[in-house]
Amino acid sequence: MAAPEVEVRRSRRRRRTVSAYRDGGRTIVLIPASFSAAEEARWVDRMLGRLARSEARQPMDDDELAARAARLSERYLGGHPRPESVRWVTTMEKRWASCTPSTGAIRVSERLREVPDHVLDYVLLHELAHLLVGGHGPAFWRLLASYPRLERARGFLDGLAHAAGLPPSEEPEGDPGRLDQA
């Protein structure tokens, strides 16, 4: 098996961060200009490993998504919301997910397949909570308060929304002390 073609791009504006991405058959690694040759070699190896692990992950199917939602319901919501279906959909362009409480159906945008696990977990918990409480009032946010990475996940989604030209996530209604401890 041939070694992948790697192009290293140095930047004087980049101070500490390193990133990498695939561009066709090449891997582009972006590093600070100040890195030594040894640091460059170490980071190239590290980033190639990260990309390989990321690409090796198999996408989650609808059954796995539903099982994940069931585990989250048990862990954070006492198992009370029991959706009838949880599935990926390709038709959502302005929302990350939605649910229909009357049918117990939860739909999650395909755009979230590659987000970090804690972000997907938050989105699933958000929709599970809607099976119990409509709207985004204090009772709704109290249901989600036990999720430790709530604020980080919301921030991630706000950044993703901003990059996509979408509005930020909804703010909690009437709960001034909301979730700042998360």
CSV table of C-alpha atoms in Angstrom, one decimal:
chain,number,residue,atom,x,y,z
A,1,MET,CA,0.0,0.0,0.0
A,2,ALA,CA,1.5,3.3,-1.0
A,3,ALA,CA,2.0,6.1,1.5
A,4,PRO,CA,-0.6,8.9,1.2
A,5,GLU,CA,0.6,12.1,-0.4
A,6,VAL,CA,1.0,14.7,2.4
A,7,GLU,CA,1.3,18.4,1.9
A,8,VAL,CA,2.4,20.5,4.9
A,9,ARG,CA,1.4,24.1,4.8
A,10,ARG,CA,3.2,26.5,7.3
A,11,SER,CA,1.5,29.7,8.4
A,12,ARG,CA,3.1,32.6,10.3
A,13,ARG,CA,-0.4,33.6,11.5
A,14,ARG,CA,-1.0,30.1,13.0
A,15,ARG,CA,0.5,30.0,16.5
A,16,ARG,CA,-0.4,26.7,18.2
A,17,THR,CA,-3.1,25.0,16.3
A,18,VAL,CA,-2.7,22.1,13.9
A,19,SER,CA,-5.4,20.9,11.5
A,20,ALA,CA,-5.6,18.4,8.6
A,21,TYR,CA,-8.0,17.5,5.9
A,22,ARG,CA,-8.2,15.4,2.8
A,23,ASP,CA,-8.2,17.0,-0.6
A,24,GLY,CA,-8.8,14.3,-3.2
A,25,GLY,CA,-5.8,11.9,-2.8
A,26,ARG,CA,-3.8,14.3,-0.7
A,27,THR,CA,-3.7,15.1,2.9
A,28,ILE,CA,-3.2,18.8,3.8
A,29,VAL,CA,-1.7,19.4,7.2
A,30,LEU,CA,-1.7,23.0,8.5
A,31,ILE,CA,0.9,23.9,11.1
A,32,PRO,CA,2.5,27.0,12.6
A,33,ALA,CA,5.6,28.3,10.7
A,34,SER,CA,7.6,28.2,14.0
A,35,PHE,CA,7.5,24.4,14.3
A,36,SER,CA,10.8,22.5,14.0
A,37,ALA,CA,11.2,19.6,11.5
A,38,ALA,CA,10.8,17.1,14.4
A,39,GLU,CA,7.5,18.8,15.6
A,40,GLU,CA,6.3,18.8,12.0
A,41,ALA,CA,7.0,15.1,11.6
A,42,ARG,CA,5.3,14.3,14.9
A,43,TRP,CA,2.2,16.4,14.1
A,44,VAL,CA,1.9,14.9,10.6
A,45,ASP,CA,1.9,11.4,12.0
A,46,ARG,CA,-0.6,12.4,14.7
A,47,MET,CA,-3.0,14.1,12.2
A,48,LEU,CA,-2.8,11.2,9.8
A,49,GLY,CA,-3.8,8.9,12.6
A,50,ARG,CA,-6.7,11.1,13.6
A,51,LEU,CA,-8.0,11.3,10.1
A,52,ALA,CA,-7.7,7.5,9.7
A,53,ARG,CA,-9.6,6.9,12.9
A,54,SER,CA,-12.3,9.3,11.9
A,55,GLU,CA,-12.7,7.8,8.4
A,56,ALA,CA,-12.8,4.3,9.9
A,57,ARG,CA,-15.9,5.0,12.0
A,58,GLN,CA,-18.9,3.6,10.4
A,59,PRO,CA,-21.9,5.9,10.2
A,60,MET,CA,-24.6,5.1,12.7
A,61,ASP,CA,-27.8,3.7,11.2
A,62,ASP,CA,-31.4,4.4,12.3
A,63,ASP,CA,-31.5,1.4,14.7
A,64,GLU,CA,-28.2,2.5,16.4
A,65,LEU,CA,-29.6,6.0,16.6
A,66,ALA,CA,-32.8,4.8,18.3
A,67,ALA,CA,-30.8,2.6,20.7
A,68,ARG,CA,-28.6,5.7,21.6
A,69,ALA,CA,-31.8,7.7,22.2
A,70,ALA,CA,-33.2,4.9,24.5
A,71,ARG,CA,-29.9,4.9,26.5
A,72,LEU,CA,-30.0,8.7,26.9
A,73,SER,CA,-33.7,8.6,27.9
A,74,GLU,CA,-32.9,6.1,30.7
A,75,ARG,CA,-29.8,7.8,31.9
A,76,TYR,CA,-31.0,11.4,31.9
A,77,LEU,CA,-34.8,11.4,31.8
A,78,GLY,CA,-35.7,8.3,33.9
A,79,GLY,CA,-36.7,6.4,30.7
A,80,HIS,CA,-40.0,8.3,30.5
A,81,PRO,CA,-39.8,9.5,26.9
A,82,ARG,CA,-40.1,6.4,24.8
A,83,PRO,CA,-40.1,7.4,21.1
A,84,GLU,CA,-41.8,5.2,18.6
A,85,SER,CA,-39.1,5.9,16.0
A,86,VAL,CA,-35.8,7.7,15.8
A,87,ARG,CA,-34.3,8.2,12.4
A,88,TRP,CA,-31.9,10.2,10.2
A,89,VAL,CA,-33.5,12.4,7.6
A,90,THR,CA,-32.1,14.2,4.6
A,91,THR,CA,-34.8,16.8,4.2
A,92,MET,CA,-34.0,19.1,7.2
A,93,GLU,CA,-32.3,22.3,6.0
A,94,LYS,CA,-33.2,24.7,8.8
A,95,ARG,CA,-33.4,22.5,11.9
A,96,TRP,CA,-31.0,20.0,13.5
A,97,ALA,CA,-33.9,17.7,14.6
A,98,SER,CA,-37.6,17.6,15.2
A,99,CYS,CA,-40.2,15.5,17.0
A,100,THR,CA,-43.9,14.8,16.8
A,101,PRO,CA,-45.1,14.2,20.3
A,102,SER,CA,-48.5,12.8,19.1
A,103,THR,CA,-46.7,10.0,17.2
A,104,GLY,CA,-43.5,9.7,19.2
A,105,ALA,CA,-41.4,10.2,16.1
A,106,ILE,CA,-37.9,11.9,16.3
A,107,ARG,CA,-36.1,12.9,13.2
A,108,VAL,CA,-32.4,14.0,13.1
A,109,SER,CA,-30.8,15.9,10.3
A,110,GLU,CA,-28.2,13.9,8.3
A,111,ARG,CA,-26.0,17.0,8.7
A,112,LEU,CA,-25.3,15.9,12.3
A,113,ARG,CA,-23.8,12.5,11.4
A,114,GLU,CA,-20.3,13.9,11.8
A,115,VAL,CA,-20.7,16.0,15.0
A,116,PRO,CA,-19.0,15.0,18.2
A,117,ASP,CA,-20.9,12.5,20.3
A,118,HIS,CA,-21.8,15.0,23.1
A,119,VAL,CA,-23.5,17.2,20.5
A,120,LEU,CA,-25.6,14.4,19.0
A,121,ASP,CA,-26.5,13.3,22.5
A,122,TYR,CA,-27.7,16.8,23.4
A,123,VAL,CA,-29.8,17.0,20.2
A,124,LEU,CA,-31.4,13.6,21.0
A,125,LEU,CA,-32.0,14.6,24.6
A,126,HIS,CA,-33.6,17.9,23.4
A,127,GLU,CA,-36.1,16.0,21.2
A,128,LEU,CA,-36.7,13.4,23.9
A,129,ALA,CA,-37.5,16.2,26.4
A,130,HIS,CA,-40.0,17.6,23.8
A,131,LEU,CA,-41.9,14.3,24.0
A,132,LEU,CA,-42.6,15.2,27.7
A,133,VAL,CA,-42.7,19.1,27.6
A,134,GLY,CA,-43.7,21.3,24.7
A,135,GLY,CA,-41.9,24.7,24.2
A,136,HIS,CA,-38.7,25.9,25.7
A,137,GLY,CA,-39.8,27.1,29.1
A,138,PRO,CA,-38.2,26.5,32.5
A,139,ALA,CA,-39.8,23.0,32.9
A,140,PHE,CA,-38.2,21.9,29.6
A,141,TRP,CA,-34.7,23.2,30.5
A,142,ARG,CA,-34.9,21.6,34.0
A,143,LEU,CA,-35.3,18.2,32.2
A,144,LEU,CA,-32.0,18.8,30.4
A,145,ALA,CA,-30.1,20.3,33.3
A,146,SER,CA,-28.5,17.0,34.3
A,147,TYR,CA,-26.7,16.7,31.0
A,148,PRO,CA,-23.2,17.8,31.8
A,149,ARG,CA,-22.1,19.0,28.4
A,150,LEU,CA,-25.3,20.9,27.6
A,151,GLU,CA,-23.7,24.4,27.2
A,152,ARG,CA,-20.8,23.1,25.2
A,153,ALA,CA,-23.1,21.2,22.8
A,154,ARG,CA,-25.3,24.3,22.4
A,155,GLY,CA,-22.3,26.4,21.7
A,156,PHE,CA,-21.1,23.9,19.1
A,157,LEU,CA,-24.5,24.0,17.3
A,158,ASP,CA,-24.6,27.8,17.4
A,159,GLY,CA,-21.2,27.9,15.7
A,160,LEU,CA,-22.4,25.3,13.1
A,161,ALA,CA,-25.6,27.3,12.6
A,162,HIS,CA,-23.6,30.5,12.1
A,163,ALA,CA,-21.3,28.9,9.6
A,164,ALA,CA,-24.3,27.6,7.7
A,165,GLY,CA,-26.1,31.0,7.8
A,166,LEU,CA,-28.9,29.7,10.1
A,167,PRO,CA,-30.2,31.4,13.2
A,168,PRO,CA,-28.7,30.4,16.6
A,169,SER,CA,-30.5,27.9,18.9
A,170,GLU,CA,-33.5,29.1,20.9
A,171,GLU,CA,-32.9,30.7,24.3
A,172,PRO,CA,-34.6,29.4,27.4
A,173,GLU,CA,-37.7,31.3,28.3
A,174,GLY,CA,-38.0,32.8,31.8
A,175,ASP,CA,-35.2,30.9,33.5
A,176,PRO,CA,-32.5,33.5,34.2
A,177,GLY,CA,-30.2,31.2,36.2
A,178,ARG,CA,-30.4,28.6,33.5
A,179,LEU,CA,-27.8,26.0,33.0
A,180,ASP,CA,-24.8,28.3,33.7
A,181,GLN,CA,-23.4,25.6,36.0
A,182,ALA,CA,-23.1,23.1,33.1
